[in-house]
Tab-separated table of C-alpha atoms in Angstrom:
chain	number	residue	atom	x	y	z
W	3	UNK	CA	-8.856	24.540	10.404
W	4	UNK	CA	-12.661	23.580	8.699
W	5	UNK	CA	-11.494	25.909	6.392
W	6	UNK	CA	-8.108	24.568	5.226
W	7	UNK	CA	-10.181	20.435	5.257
W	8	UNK	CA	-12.529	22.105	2.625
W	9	UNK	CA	-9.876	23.793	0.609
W	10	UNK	CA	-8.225	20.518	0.630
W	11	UNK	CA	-11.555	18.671	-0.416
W	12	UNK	CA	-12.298	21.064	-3.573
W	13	UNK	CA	-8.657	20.933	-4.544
W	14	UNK	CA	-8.698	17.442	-4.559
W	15	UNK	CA	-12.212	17.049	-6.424
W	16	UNK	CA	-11.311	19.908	-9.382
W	17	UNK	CA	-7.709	17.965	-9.533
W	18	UNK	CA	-8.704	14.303	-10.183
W	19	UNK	CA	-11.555	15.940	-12.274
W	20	UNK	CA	-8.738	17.287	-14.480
W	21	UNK	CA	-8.861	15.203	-17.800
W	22	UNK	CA	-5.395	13.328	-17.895
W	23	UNK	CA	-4.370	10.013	-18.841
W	24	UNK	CA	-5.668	8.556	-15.573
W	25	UNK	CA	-9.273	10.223	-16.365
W	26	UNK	CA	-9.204	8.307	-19.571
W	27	UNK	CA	-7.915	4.975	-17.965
W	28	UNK	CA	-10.537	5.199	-15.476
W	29	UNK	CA	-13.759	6.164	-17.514
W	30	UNK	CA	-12.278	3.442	-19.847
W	31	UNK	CA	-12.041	0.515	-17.405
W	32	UNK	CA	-15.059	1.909	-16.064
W	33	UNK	CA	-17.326	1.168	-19.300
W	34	UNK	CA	-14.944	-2.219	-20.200
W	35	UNK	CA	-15.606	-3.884	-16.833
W	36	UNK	CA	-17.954	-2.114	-14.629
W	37	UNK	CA	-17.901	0.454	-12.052
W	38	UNK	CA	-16.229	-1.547	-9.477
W	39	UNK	CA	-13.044	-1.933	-11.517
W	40	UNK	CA	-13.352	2.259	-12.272
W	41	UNK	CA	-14.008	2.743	-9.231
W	42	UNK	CA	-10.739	0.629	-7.677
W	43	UNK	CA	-8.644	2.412	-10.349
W	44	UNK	CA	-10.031	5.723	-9.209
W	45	UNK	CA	-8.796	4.742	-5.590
W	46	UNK	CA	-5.400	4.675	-6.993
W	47	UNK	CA	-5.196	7.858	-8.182
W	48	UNK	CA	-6.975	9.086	-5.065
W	49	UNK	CA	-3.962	7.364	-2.651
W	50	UNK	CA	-1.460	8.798	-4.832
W	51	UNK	CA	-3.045	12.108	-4.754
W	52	UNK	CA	-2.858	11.879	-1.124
W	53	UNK	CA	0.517	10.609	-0.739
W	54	UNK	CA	1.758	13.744	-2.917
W	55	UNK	CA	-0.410	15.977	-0.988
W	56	UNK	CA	0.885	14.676	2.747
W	57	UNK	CA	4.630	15.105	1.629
W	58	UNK	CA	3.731	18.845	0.107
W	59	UNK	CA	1.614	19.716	3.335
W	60	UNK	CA	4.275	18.254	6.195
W	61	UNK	CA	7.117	19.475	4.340
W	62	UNK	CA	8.860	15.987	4.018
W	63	UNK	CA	11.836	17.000	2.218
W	64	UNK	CA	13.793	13.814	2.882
W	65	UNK	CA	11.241	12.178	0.854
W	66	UNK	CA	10.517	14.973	-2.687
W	67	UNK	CA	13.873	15.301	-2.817
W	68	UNK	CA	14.433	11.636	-3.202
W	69	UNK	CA	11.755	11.414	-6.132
W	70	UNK	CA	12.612	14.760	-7.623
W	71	UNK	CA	16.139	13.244	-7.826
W	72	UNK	CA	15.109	10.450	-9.560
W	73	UNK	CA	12.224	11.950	-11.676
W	74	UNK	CA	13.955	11.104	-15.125
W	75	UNK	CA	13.937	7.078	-14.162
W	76	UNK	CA	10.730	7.239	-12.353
W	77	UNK	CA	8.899	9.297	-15.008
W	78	UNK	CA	10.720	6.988	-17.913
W	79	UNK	CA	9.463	3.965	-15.890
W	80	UNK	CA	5.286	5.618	-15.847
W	81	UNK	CA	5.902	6.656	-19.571
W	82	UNK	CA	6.568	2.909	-20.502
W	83	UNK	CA	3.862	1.361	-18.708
W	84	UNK	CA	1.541	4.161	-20.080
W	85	UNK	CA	2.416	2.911	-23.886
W	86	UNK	CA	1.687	-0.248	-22.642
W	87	UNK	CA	-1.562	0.138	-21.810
W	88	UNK	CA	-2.091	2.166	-24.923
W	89	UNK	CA	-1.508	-0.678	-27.201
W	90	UNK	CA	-3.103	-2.589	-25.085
W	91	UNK	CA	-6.314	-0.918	-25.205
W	92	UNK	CA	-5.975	0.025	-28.177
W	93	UNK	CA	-6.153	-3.822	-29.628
W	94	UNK	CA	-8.380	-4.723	-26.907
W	95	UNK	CA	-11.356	-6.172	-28.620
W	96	UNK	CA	-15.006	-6.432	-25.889
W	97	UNK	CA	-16.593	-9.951	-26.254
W	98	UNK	CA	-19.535	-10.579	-28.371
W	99	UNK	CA	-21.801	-9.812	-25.607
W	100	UNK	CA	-20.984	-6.673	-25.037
W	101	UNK	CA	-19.480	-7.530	-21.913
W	102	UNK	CA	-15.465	-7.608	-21.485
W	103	UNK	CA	-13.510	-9.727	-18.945
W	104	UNK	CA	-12.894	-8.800	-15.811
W	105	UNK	CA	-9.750	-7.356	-14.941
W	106	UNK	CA	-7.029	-9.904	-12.932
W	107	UNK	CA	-8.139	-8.612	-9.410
W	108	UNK	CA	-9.504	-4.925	-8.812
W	109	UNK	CA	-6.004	-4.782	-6.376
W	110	UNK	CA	-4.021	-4.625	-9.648
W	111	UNK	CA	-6.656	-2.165	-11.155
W	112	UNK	CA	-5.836	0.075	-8.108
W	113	UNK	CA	-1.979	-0.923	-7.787
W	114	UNK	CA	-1.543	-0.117	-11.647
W	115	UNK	CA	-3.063	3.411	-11.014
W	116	UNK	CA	-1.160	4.063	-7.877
W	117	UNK	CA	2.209	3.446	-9.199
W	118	UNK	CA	1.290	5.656	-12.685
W	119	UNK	CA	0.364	8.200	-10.309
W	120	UNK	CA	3.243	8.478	-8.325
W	121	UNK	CA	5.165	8.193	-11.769
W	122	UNK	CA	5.232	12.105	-11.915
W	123	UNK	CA	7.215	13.330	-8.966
W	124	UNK	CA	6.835	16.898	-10.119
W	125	UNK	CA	3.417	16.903	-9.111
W	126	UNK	CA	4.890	17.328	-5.909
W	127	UNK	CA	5.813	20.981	-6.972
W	128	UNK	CA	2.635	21.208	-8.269
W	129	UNK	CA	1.060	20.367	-4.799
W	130	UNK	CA	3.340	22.579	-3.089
W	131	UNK	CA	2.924	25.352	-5.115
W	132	UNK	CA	-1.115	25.411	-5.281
W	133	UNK	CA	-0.924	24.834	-1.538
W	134	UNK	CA	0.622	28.227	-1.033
W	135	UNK	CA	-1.068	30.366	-3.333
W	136	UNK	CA	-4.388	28.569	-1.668
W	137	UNK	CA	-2.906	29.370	1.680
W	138	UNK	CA	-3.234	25.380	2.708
W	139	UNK	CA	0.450	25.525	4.067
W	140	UNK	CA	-0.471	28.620	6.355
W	141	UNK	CA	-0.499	26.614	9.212
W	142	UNK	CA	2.747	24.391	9.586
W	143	UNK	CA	1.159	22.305	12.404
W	144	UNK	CA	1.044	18.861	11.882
W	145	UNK	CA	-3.284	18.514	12.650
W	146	UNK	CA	-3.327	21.421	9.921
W	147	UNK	CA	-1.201	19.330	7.562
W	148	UNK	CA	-3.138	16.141	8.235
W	149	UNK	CA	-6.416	18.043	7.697
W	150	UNK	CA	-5.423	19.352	3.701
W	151	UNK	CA	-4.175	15.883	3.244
W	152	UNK	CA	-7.230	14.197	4.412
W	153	UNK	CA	-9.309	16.687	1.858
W	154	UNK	CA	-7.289	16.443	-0.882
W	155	UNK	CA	-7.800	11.952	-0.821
W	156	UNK	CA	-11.400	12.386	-0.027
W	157	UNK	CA	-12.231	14.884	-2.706
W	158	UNK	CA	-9.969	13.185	-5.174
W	159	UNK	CA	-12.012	10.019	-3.831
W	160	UNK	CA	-15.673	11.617	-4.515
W	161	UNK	CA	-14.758	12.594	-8.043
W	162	UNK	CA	-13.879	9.245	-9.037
W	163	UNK	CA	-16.892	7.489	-7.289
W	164	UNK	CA	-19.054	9.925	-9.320
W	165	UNK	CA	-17.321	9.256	-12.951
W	166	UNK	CA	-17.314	4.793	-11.895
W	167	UNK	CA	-21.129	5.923	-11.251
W	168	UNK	CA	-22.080	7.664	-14.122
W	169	UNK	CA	-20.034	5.494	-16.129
W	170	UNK	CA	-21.056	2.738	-14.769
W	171	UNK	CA	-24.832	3.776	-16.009
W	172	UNK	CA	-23.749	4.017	-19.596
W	173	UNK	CA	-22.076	1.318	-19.851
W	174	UNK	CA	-25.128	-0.949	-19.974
W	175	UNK	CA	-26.156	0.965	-22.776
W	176	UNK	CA	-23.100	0.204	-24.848
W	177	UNK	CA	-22.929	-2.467	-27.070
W	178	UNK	CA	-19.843	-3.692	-28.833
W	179	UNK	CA	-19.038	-1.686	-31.537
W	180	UNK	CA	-19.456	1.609	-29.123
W	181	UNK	CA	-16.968	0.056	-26.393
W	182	UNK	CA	-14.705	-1.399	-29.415
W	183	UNK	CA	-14.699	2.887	-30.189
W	184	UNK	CA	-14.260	4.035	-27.045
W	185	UNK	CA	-11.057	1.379	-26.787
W	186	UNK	CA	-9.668	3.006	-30.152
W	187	UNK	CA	-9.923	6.501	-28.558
W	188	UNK	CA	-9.425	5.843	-24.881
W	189	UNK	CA	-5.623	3.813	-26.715
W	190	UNK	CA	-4.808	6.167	-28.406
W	191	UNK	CA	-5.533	9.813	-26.157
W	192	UNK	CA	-3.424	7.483	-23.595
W	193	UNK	CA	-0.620	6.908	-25.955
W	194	UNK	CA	-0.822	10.467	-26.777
W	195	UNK	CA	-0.159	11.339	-23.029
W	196	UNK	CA	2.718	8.617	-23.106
W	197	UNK	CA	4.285	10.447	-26.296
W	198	UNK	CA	3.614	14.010	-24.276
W	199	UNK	CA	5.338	12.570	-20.633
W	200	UNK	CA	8.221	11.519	-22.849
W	201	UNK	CA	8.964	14.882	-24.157
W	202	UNK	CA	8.487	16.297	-20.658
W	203	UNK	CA	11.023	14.119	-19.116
W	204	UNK	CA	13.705	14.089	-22.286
């Protein structure tokens, strides 16, 4: 049982490590804003990770089926919203300063990488398949199930308190032409994801 929480935990760390678009969103919020905004993004993506990971681990059927089913629509809607905040980092411009607003609330920072997250309903394949070849879905027991889950949100969890840390160091030694590069690159490897999660779904 130790065994299958720790499985869960490194899975989780090595899969939000992964660089993606939400990687890039994060470590970009992260040096715009400070590491309490990365760090409520990150908590998104760690949620949704463990969402994904409880309905591969108990088997919920009722429930993959239902986003599988709807994958085009929901993947469509997470494409959009990732072009969105392409262009909109991509314009972004940080204040004279060298310090950029904050975001609206850090619940929409979180919310906004939550629902992007969940935007890919194949991950739930994903999740089911690395569970087996891991052997986390040996045990069909629910304290089993509840054990992978729990790893997989708290090492998804560590691994984005570590990047809003580090981050969160170097972004006092930005100034703003170095954040105003960082948006240009950060816009436009998101956009490219956004182009890349198009072609998946079409």
């Amino acid at each position: 049982m130790t065994l299958l929480f720790f499985n869960g935990l490194a899975f989780g760390f090595v899969l939000a490590a992964t660089v993606g678009p939400m990687w890039v969103l994060c470590l970009r919020r992260t040096l715009a804003y400070g590491a309490a905004a990365g760090l409520a993004s990150g908590m998104g993506v760690a949620v949704a990770d463990g969402l994904y990971g409880a309905v591969a681990a108990f088997g919920v059927t009722a429930v993959s089926g239902f986003l599988l089913a709807h994958r085009f629509w929901i993947g469509l809607a997470g494409a959009v919203f990732l072009f969105y905040l392409g262009v909109k980092t991509l314009l972004s411009v940080p204040a004279a300063d060298g310090d950029a607003a904050k975001p609206a609330s850090y619940a929409q920072a979180f919310l906004s990488t939550l629902g992007l997250t969940l935007a890919n309903p194949p991950t739930i394949l994903a999740f089911a398949a690395i569970f087996a070849g891991l052997g986390l879905a040996a045990n069909a027991d629910y304290a089993a199930a509840a054990l992978v889950t729990l790893g997989v949100f708290l090492g998804s969890a560590a691994w984005w308190l570590v990047l809003a840390a580090i981050a969160g160091t170097l972004r006092a030694r930005l100034g703003p032409p170095l954040l105003r590069a960082v948006n240009v690159v950060s816009g436009l490897t998101i956009l490219g994801f956004a182009l890349w999660q198009t072609a998946q779904i079409l």
